[in-house]
Amino acid sequence: DGDDDDDGSEYGSEYDASEYSDDGDDDASWKIRRGATRVLRAVSSKAPFVLEAKTTDAATDQPLFVSVVQKLVARGSRERDESCRLEAFAALEAALRAASPSRGASSSLAAALTAAAPDVASAASRWCSDASTTKDKKSGVKSTLKTRAAAFGVLTELALCVPAAFTSNETETETEKKTRRDALGAVAAACAGALVSAGVDERGASGHTAFADGSAAGISELRVAALRFACVAGKGRFFAEKERSSLLTTLAPPLVAATRDAYYKTAAEAFAACEALVPAFALALGSEDFGTGSDPASSMLDALVSTATSLVSAAAEGVGAADRDAEVKAAATRCAGAACSMLAPFVSRDVVVNTVASLVERLGNEATRLGATKALSSVFASERSDTLSFAVAAVSEKAAKALRPFTRQADRALRHVALDALYSLVARPALGHEDKDEDDSSLLSDAIVADVVTDAAGCAVDAEPAAAATALRLASAALRRASTLPSSAEAARVSVLPAAVALVKGASASSLFGAKSRSRARQTSSATGASSAGRIVPGVDEKSVVDTPRSLRDALRFFFGHLVTSGRCDHTQILELLLQEKTETTDANGDTNASLSLSSRDAGAVAIAECAASACASAGGTAVADAAKELVMRLEAEKEKGVRFGYRSRLAMYCLGELARLPPRTSVASSDDANAKHAKAAKTGSKKKQKKAPSSSSEKSSSSSVSAFRDDSVASTFEALVRDTFETRAVDESFLIAAAFALGGACAGVENRARFLPVVIDGASNSSSDQRAAYAFLVSAREAVDGFSFSSDSFFTETETKSLVECLLRNADSAEEEGARAVVAECLGRLAARDENAALVRRLEADANDASASAGRRATAVDAAKHALVHASFTTHEQHYDLLGKLPGFVNDTTLASNTDARTRVAAMRCLSAAAHADADALVSSRFNDWIARVAPCLFAQTPVDTSLVRVVDLGPFKHTVDDGLETRKAAFECLATLLDAFRTSAEGAASRGDCDFLANAPSGFANGVATAAALGSKDHYDVKIVAHGLVCALVKGSSLGTEALRLVLPDLCVAFRGTLLSKLKSDAVKQEMDRADDLARSCLRAVASVHARLHADDRSGFETDPVFRAFLAEAVMTEKHGKMFEHAVVAFAEEEGVARA
């Protein structure tokens, strides 16, 4: 018993047993109480799933967590012994941590934590105070420095786990709201009092005014704990709107004073807390409540301004101090950056100027330059105000000179943040020009900007796409001010242009830009409110795109557009640069890019085409038409000479597609600058009168572009070239892709659609004898449909859409190739997603359920429903649910019937899987529960092997078995696995109602059906076995219903598992076959380990393990070959189960 303290715990070695007695507290000694508390702490830390168990009290029916928290709160309130009280606080922290949703706790624990949070907050607000009630004095409970510090630890954990612990909600009564407000005020007062009573006066001097007998270490520990709580509270929802101002005036002054403390840990935590309070200060000072002019509001505003000013001053003092610890300087730098960015409009100009100047001085110190650069980057990029603009203007040139060398440093983080800071500096207008529409003024001199642009060019490399995008935006900002920064614009042409060309034409361009980012960009332009249907989207903030590949492509487009607008380069020069030859690899047949399929486009070539189109559109006039004519003439000349279409020819086709998409409108540069200003003003809520964008033909870059194919002869030549490409077998696939892309772009263009859309429709309808040509025309149709954002008002007219739909449906009937049917389904799905009247959806639903329709048409209709769900852009939940509500018309007992063709059944199951992936919670909600209940038996019916579909093909020397039903079974098992995952992810709602089994909301018999299917699949083909083993693991993991269902089929599972584990490879098996066999064995053993773990747990609960399973383990699992693998599988499953429950 004497070794109880020597366990390495935080408090174990500090207390001597001789100091305490066992008398006077029932019959429990302090050691027993402390030991019991430590057990609770260990359970919460190492086995948090135990807290989910129900209590033995049937009347309460609450999780064990609630009882544990109640006991710990009571113990913390009445415990006399300091060591036991500290252990109670530590155990309470562990319990809160175990129930935190951010740490993976189940929703049942999270709900219990939310319910218990008010009681914990109320109790902790008393614990952290130095005041003692009469009851505490009578019972001998007293607050010490250590207990108060531990109480702040509880409050910190509570604020992390339940950010709204002190925030009232609508369901609370007035009494509950008053209790929360009282607890909130008590906590704020206790936090401030802890700092003051521990020795912080308004000057920041140390003194022992309240706890003179406390040690220096204890005082510092209390202050650090209080500061950490203030930091966490400031970042969360601790400050409710109504109490924000009063709380700030109570809490902020002692925090500011603590930043001057001599102990580095206290000062660093104080600066972190002040940084966390900055957003709350900005919200409070910007509130309209202070506009009433009343005396209380005015005095509160003065107090807030005074406190905010002292905060900024303290941050400046911490940044400029030469004798402070490195940790303190780093925290002060972060605080100064946040404070200047958000509080500059409300505090004194001199204070902001001094703070920003101190940050610039820190750039010269190697230890502080990264933090200072980050802080300055946020300051330079913040909203423009008179005070901050003056401060930035005062240090702009000095900061730019100091930041320039950082762009050449090996430190990647420093290089990136320096580029961001320099971009913000270059983009800011001169002092006094912030509110003007004409943004040609510059904060920096021409020579400095030219040097910055030259240095930034070295960062425009494909190895760092984010830095490259920033460098290109920086160069574009200089080009926009070419009239006032001529040397900078020339530096952009000389230094950045070669880097941009190398970037867009590099060997890794295709993988860098990514083929899928194209559609996302259109949806991004839709979200930002851009009204253009062309590839150059005006009005999009160049830094607003988060997707890095898309951001880089946008930066390249803007750079080439501004390069032409500035007059530094002609669009024909840029076109030639972009079309230059590059070294390519060829396959054995001499074809380039042989790995590309006809259904995919070269993302690198598309990026080049976007840049070329941007340059031509920015040139205005007839530049677009002239460029299109030149490219068409080149291609025609190559065709007449019989020259093989190469790299330049493919790029020319991609460029024609992008040029054809452009509508006649103003250039990218002027539209971008004007619309970005209006968008920013609308976003910030500015009420200033906005000037109209330049519209006169005499104004810069306002001439309209002309349609690419306005010349009929050029359009005819282009059409002939495309047709010849589609019909000529000698043309390689890469050029065929480019031609399909170009024709699709021509159909997407408003001015060219009337001519080229009938060409696509006619070609797709009348090329049945040439499957290759028909497929190419279908790909062109997909490119045309994919060429619009969802908000575009220039989409196909009703007549055009109807003609295209009829063409696609005819192809659905006649298409023989799987790829062609996939393209048709995608086009129909995209069109259906745009159909506001849902007429196309109803027609597709009728086709899917029409038994007399062809198999291809039915399968294509169901596939189209899947694509409609995947590619739709929803603005409201109602639209999303409306489209999900139409899925039962495509996935039902008709499309999944046994007499329905296999392609339609596979399409229906994949459609259901896609819906589960898109929105699992909605699909398994009560709204669709009846649908899942009707569909589930049809899914289970697809899982057995249909022997009538198995045939043996005689290949002479050997025979080959072909299973025509394999794809159907694979789709069925994958759909079941997806539905299980959907039920698991939606288990939060069930758990909040007290139901922890994720299959509780599944249709009746669903678990039994899945278990039976898993038993069948475990004896099937390799691909099916892998999925079936996963179903077994998913059923037993956290579901008693799933475990009971598996018990019913356990004998069949054992037979299947035995066959898998005891099967032998042929003597001449190759390495690939051996690897597949090993993978299958590991998959099977994982399933066996999951079943074994669940049955073993039931053994401890009084159930007897199945004797068949025990015999199977002894015979097939615990062998020399599989024993070690099984042990690893058991350990892995235990770890996964622990994480899932935690």
Coordinates of C-alpha atoms in Angstrom, one line a residue, residues 412-746:
R412 CA 9.6 26.6 -48.4
A413 CA 7.2 28.1 -45.9
L414 CA 9.2 31.4 -45.8
R415 CA 9.2 31.5 -49.6
H416 CA 5.5 31.1 -49.9
V417 CA 4.5 33.6 -47.2
A418 CA 6.9 36.2 -48.6
L419 CA 5.3 35.8 -52.0
D420 CA 1.9 36.4 -50.5
A421 CA 3.1 39.5 -48.6
L422 CA 4.7 40.9 -51.7
Y423 CA 1.7 40.2 -53.8
S424 CA -0.5 42.1 -51.3
L425 CA 1.9 45.0 -51.3
V426 CA 2.1 45.2 -55.1
A427 CA -1.7 44.9 -55.4
R428 CA -2.4 47.8 -52.9
P429 CA -2.9 51.2 -54.5
A430 CA -1.1 54.3 -53.4
L431 CA -2.2 56.1 -50.3
G432 CA -5.4 58.1 -50.9
H433 CA -6.4 56.0 -53.9
E434 CA -8.1 53.1 -52.0
D435 CA -11.7 54.1 -52.9
K436 CA -11.1 55.0 -56.6
D437 CA -12.2 52.7 -59.4
E438 CA -9.1 53.5 -61.5
D439 CA -6.5 51.4 -59.8
D440 CA -3.4 52.5 -61.7
S441 CA -1.6 54.0 -58.7
S442 CA 1.1 52.0 -56.9
L443 CA 2.2 52.0 -53.3
L444 CA 5.7 51.0 -54.4
S445 CA 8.1 52.6 -56.8
D446 CA 8.6 51.2 -60.3
A447 CA 12.1 50.1 -59.6
I448 CA 11.2 48.1 -56.5
V449 CA 8.2 46.4 -58.1
A450 CA 10.4 45.5 -61.1
D451 CA 12.9 43.8 -58.8
V452 CA 10.1 42.0 -56.9
V453 CA 8.7 40.7 -60.2
T454 CA 12.1 39.5 -61.4
D455 CA 12.7 37.6 -58.1
A456 CA 9.2 36.2 -58.1
A457 CA 9.7 34.7 -61.6
G458 CA 12.0 32.1 -60.0
C459 CA 9.1 30.7 -58.0
A460 CA 6.9 30.0 -61.1
V461 CA 7.8 26.3 -61.3
D462 CA 5.7 23.2 -61.5
A463 CA 7.2 21.8 -58.3
E464 CA 5.3 24.4 -56.2
P465 CA 2.0 25.2 -57.9
A466 CA 0.7 27.3 -55.1
A467 CA 3.8 29.5 -55.1
A468 CA 3.7 29.7 -58.9
A469 CA 0.1 30.9 -58.8
T470 CA 1.0 33.7 -56.4
A471 CA 4.0 34.7 -58.5
L472 CA 1.8 34.9 -61.6
R473 CA -0.8 37.0 -59.7
L474 CA 2.0 39.3 -58.6
A475 CA 3.1 39.8 -62.2
S476 CA -0.5 40.4 -63.3
A477 CA -0.8 43.1 -60.6
A478 CA 2.2 44.8 -62.0
L479 CA 0.9 44.5 -65.6
R480 CA -2.4 46.0 -64.6
R481 CA -0.5 49.2 -63.7
A482 CA 1.7 49.2 -66.8
S483 CA 1.1 52.9 -67.3
T484 CA 2.6 53.8 -64.0
L485 CA 5.0 50.9 -63.6
P486 CA 6.5 50.5 -67.1
S487 CA 9.7 48.9 -65.9
S488 CA 7.7 46.4 -63.8
A489 CA 5.6 45.5 -66.8
E490 CA 8.7 44.9 -68.9
A491 CA 10.2 42.7 -66.1
A492 CA 7.0 40.6 -66.2
R493 CA 7.4 40.2 -69.9
V494 CA 11.1 39.4 -69.8
S495 CA 11.3 37.3 -66.6
V496 CA 7.8 35.9 -65.9
L497 CA 6.6 35.2 -69.5
P498 CA 9.3 32.5 -70.2
A499 CA 8.6 30.9 -66.8
A500 CA 4.8 30.9 -67.5
V501 CA 5.3 29.3 -70.9
A502 CA 7.6 26.6 -69.4
L503 CA 5.1 26.0 -66.7
V504 CA 2.1 25.5 -68.9
K505 CA 4.0 23.5 -71.5
G506 CA 6.1 21.4 -69.0
A507 CA 6.3 17.7 -69.1
S508 CA 4.1 17.4 -66.0
A509 CA 1.5 19.9 -67.2
S510 CA -1.2 17.2 -67.7
S511 CA -0.9 15.8 -64.2
L512 CA -0.3 19.2 -62.7
F513 CA -3.5 20.8 -63.9
G514 CA -5.7 17.7 -63.7
A515 CA -8.5 16.9 -66.1
K516 CA -11.3 17.0 -63.4
S517 CA -10.6 20.6 -62.3
R518 CA -12.3 22.0 -65.4
S519 CA -15.8 21.3 -64.4
R520 CA -15.1 22.4 -60.8
A521 CA -13.9 25.7 -62.2
R522 CA -17.2 26.3 -64.0
Q523 CA -19.1 25.6 -60.8
T524 CA -16.7 27.9 -58.9
S525 CA -17.4 30.7 -61.4
S526 CA -21.1 30.0 -60.8
A527 CA -20.7 30.4 -57.1
T528 CA -18.9 33.7 -57.5
G529 CA -21.6 35.1 -59.6
A530 CA -19.8 35.4 -62.9
S531 CA -22.1 36.0 -65.8
S532 CA -19.9 34.9 -68.6
A533 CA -20.3 31.6 -70.4
G534 CA -16.8 31.8 -71.9
R535 CA -13.7 30.3 -70.6
I536 CA -12.4 33.6 -69.4
V537 CA -14.5 34.5 -66.4
P538 CA -14.5 38.1 -65.4
G539 CA -15.4 39.1 -61.9
V540 CA -13.7 36.2 -60.2
D541 CA -11.3 37.2 -57.5
E542 CA -8.0 35.7 -58.6
K543 CA -7.1 34.5 -55.0
S544 CA -10.6 33.2 -54.2
V545 CA -10.1 29.8 -55.7
V546 CA -9.0 27.2 -53.2
D547 CA -8.3 24.3 -55.6
T548 CA -4.6 24.6 -56.4
P549 CA -4.6 23.3 -60.0
R550 CA -7.5 25.5 -60.8
S551 CA -6.0 28.4 -59.1
L552 CA -2.8 28.0 -61.1
R553 CA -4.8 27.8 -64.4
D554 CA -6.7 30.9 -63.5
A555 CA -3.5 32.7 -62.6
L556 CA -2.0 31.7 -66.0
R557 CA -5.0 32.9 -67.9
F558 CA -5.1 36.3 -66.1
F559 CA -1.3 36.7 -66.6
F560 CA -1.5 36.2 -70.4
G561 CA -4.6 38.4 -70.6
H562 CA -3.0 41.2 -68.7
L563 CA 0.2 40.8 -70.7
V564 CA -1.7 41.6 -73.9
T565 CA -3.8 44.4 -72.3
S566 CA -0.7 46.1 -71.0
G567 CA 0.6 46.3 -74.6
R568 CA 3.9 44.5 -73.6
C569 CA 3.2 41.6 -75.9
D570 CA 1.0 40.9 -78.9
H571 CA -1.5 38.1 -78.9
T572 CA 0.0 36.6 -82.0
Q573 CA 3.4 36.4 -80.2
I574 CA 1.9 34.6 -77.3
L575 CA 0.0 32.2 -79.6
E576 CA 3.3 31.3 -81.3
L577 CA 5.0 30.8 -77.9
L578 CA 2.3 28.5 -76.7
L579 CA 2.2 26.5 -79.9
Q580 CA 6.0 25.8 -80.0
E581 CA 7.0 22.3 -80.5
K582 CA 8.3 20.2 -77.5
T583 CA 10.0 16.9 -77.3
E584 CA 7.5 14.0 -77.0
T585 CA 7.8 10.3 -76.4
T586 CA 6.1 8.0 -78.9
D587 CA 4.9 4.5 -78.6
A588 CA 5.9 1.6 -80.8
N589 CA 3.4 2.7 -83.5
G590 CA 4.7 6.2 -83.5
D591 CA 1.6 7.5 -81.7
T592 CA 2.0 10.2 -79.0
N593 CA 0.1 10.1 -75.8
A594 CA -1.0 6.6 -76.5
S595 CA -2.2 6.2 -72.9
L596 CA -5.0 8.6 -73.5
S597 CA -8.4 7.2 -74.2
L598 CA -11.0 8.8 -76.4
S599 CA -13.1 9.7 -73.3
S600 CA -10.3 11.8 -71.7
R601 CA -8.8 15.1 -72.7
D602 CA -5.2 16.3 -72.2
A603 CA -5.5 18.7 -69.3
G604 CA -2.1 20.3 -70.1
A605 CA -3.2 21.1 -73.7
V606 CA -6.5 22.5 -72.4
A607 CA -4.6 24.8 -70.0
I608 CA -2.5 26.0 -73.0
A609 CA -5.6 26.6 -75.0
E610 CA -7.2 28.6 -72.1
C611 CA -4.1 30.9 -72.0
A612 CA -4.2 31.4 -75.8
A613 CA -7.9 32.2 -75.7
S614 CA -7.3 34.6 -72.8
A615 CA -4.6 36.5 -74.8
C616 CA -6.7 36.7 -77.9
A617 CA -9.9 37.8 -76.0
S618 CA -7.9 40.5 -74.2
A619 CA -6.6 41.9 -77.5
G620 CA -10.1 42.8 -78.6
G621 CA -11.3 43.6 -82.0
T622 CA -11.0 40.8 -84.5
A623 CA -8.2 39.0 -82.7
V624 CA -10.2 36.0 -81.8
A625 CA -11.5 35.6 -85.4
D626 CA -8.1 36.2 -86.9
A627 CA -6.5 33.6 -84.5
A628 CA -9.1 31.0 -85.4
K629 CA -8.6 31.6 -89.1
E630 CA -4.8 31.3 -88.8
L631 CA -5.1 28.0 -86.9
V632 CA -7.6 26.5 -89.3
M633 CA -5.5 27.5 -92.3
R634 CA -2.5 25.8 -90.7
L635 CA -4.4 22.6 -90.2
E636 CA -5.8 22.7 -93.7
A637 CA -2.3 23.2 -95.1
E638 CA -0.9 20.2 -93.1
K639 CA -3.8 18.1 -94.4
E640 CA -3.2 19.0 -98.0
K641 CA 0.5 18.2 -97.7
G642 CA -0.3 14.8 -96.1
V643 CA 1.8 15.7 -93.0
R644 CA 1.0 13.7 -89.9
F645 CA -0.9 15.8 -87.3
G646 CA 1.6 16.3 -84.5
Y647 CA 1.9 18.3 -81.3
R648 CA 1.3 21.7 -82.8
S649 CA -1.8 20.4 -84.6
R650 CA -3.3 19.0 -81.5
L651 CA -2.7 22.3 -79.6
A652 CA -4.3 24.2 -82.5
M653 CA -7.4 22.1 -82.2
Y654 CA -7.6 22.7 -78.4
C655 CA -7.1 26.4 -79.0
L656 CA -9.9 26.4 -81.6
G657 CA -12.2 24.8 -79.0
E658 CA -11.4 27.4 -76.4
L659 CA -11.7 30.3 -78.9
A660 CA -15.0 29.1 -80.1
R661 CA -16.4 29.1 -76.5
L662 CA -15.7 32.8 -76.1
P663 CA -18.8 35.0 -76.5
P664 CA -18.4 38.5 -78.0
R665 CA -17.6 40.7 -75.0
T666 CA -15.0 42.9 -73.4
S667 CA -11.5 41.7 -72.6
V668 CA -10.5 39.7 -69.6
A669 CA -8.4 42.4 -68.0
S670 CA -10.9 45.3 -67.9
S671 CA -13.8 43.1 -67.0
D672 CA -11.8 41.4 -64.3
D673 CA -10.7 44.7 -62.7
A674 CA -14.1 46.3 -62.8
N675 CA -16.2 43.3 -61.7
A676 CA -13.8 42.4 -59.0
K677 CA -14.2 45.8 -57.4
H678 CA -18.0 45.6 -57.5
A679 CA -17.9 42.1 -56.1
K680 CA -15.6 43.1 -53.3
A681 CA -17.7 46.1 -52.5
A682 CA -20.9 44.0 -52.4
K683 CA -19.1 41.4 -50.2
T684 CA -17.9 44.0 -47.6
G685 CA -21.3 45.7 -47.5
S686 CA -19.9 49.0 -48.8
K687 CA -22.7 51.6 -49.2
K688 CA -20.5 53.9 -51.4
K689 CA -21.9 54.7 -54.8
Q690 CA -20.2 52.5 -57.4
K691 CA -19.0 54.0 -60.6
K692 CA -19.9 52.3 -63.9
A693 CA -17.4 50.1 -65.6
P694 CA -15.7 51.7 -68.6
S695 CA -17.9 51.3 -71.7
S696 CA -16.6 53.9 -74.1
S697 CA -14.6 52.6 -77.1
S698 CA -11.9 55.1 -76.3
E699 CA -11.3 53.6 -72.8
K700 CA -8.6 51.1 -72.2
S701 CA -9.3 47.5 -73.4
S702 CA -13.0 47.9 -73.9
S703 CA -13.2 46.8 -77.6
S704 CA -15.4 43.8 -78.1
S705 CA -14.1 40.5 -79.4
V706 CA -15.5 38.9 -82.5
S707 CA -16.7 35.3 -82.7
A708 CA -14.1 32.8 -83.7
F709 CA -16.1 31.4 -86.7
R710 CA -17.8 34.5 -88.0
D711 CA -16.2 33.8 -91.4
D712 CA -18.3 31.2 -93.1
S713 CA -15.4 29.8 -95.1
V714 CA -13.3 29.3 -91.9
A715 CA -16.3 27.6 -90.3
S716 CA -16.7 25.3 -93.3
T717 CA -13.0 24.4 -93.4
F718 CA -13.0 23.7 -89.7
E719 CA -16.1 21.4 -90.1
A720 CA -14.5 19.5 -92.9
L721 CA -11.3 19.0 -90.9
V722 CA -13.2 17.6 -88.0
R723 CA -15.3 15.3 -90.1
D724 CA -12.2 14.0 -91.9
T725 CA -10.5 13.4 -88.5
F726 CA -13.4 11.4 -87.2
E727 CA -13.7 9.3 -90.3
T728 CA -10.0 8.7 -91.0
R729 CA -8.5 5.7 -89.4
A730 CA -4.9 6.9 -89.9
V731 CA -5.4 9.7 -87.4
D732 CA -4.2 8.8 -83.9
E733 CA -6.3 9.0 -80.8
S734 CA -4.7 12.1 -79.3
F735 CA -5.6 14.2 -82.3
L736 CA -9.1 12.7 -82.4
I737 CA -9.6 13.8 -78.8
A738 CA -8.5 17.3 -79.7
A739 CA -10.9 17.5 -82.6
A740 CA -13.8 16.3 -80.5
F741 CA -12.9 18.9 -77.9
A742 CA -12.8 21.7 -80.6
L743 CA -16.2 20.7 -82.0
G744 CA -17.7 20.6 -78.5
G745 CA -16.3 24.1 -77.9
A746 CA -17.9 25.3 -81.1

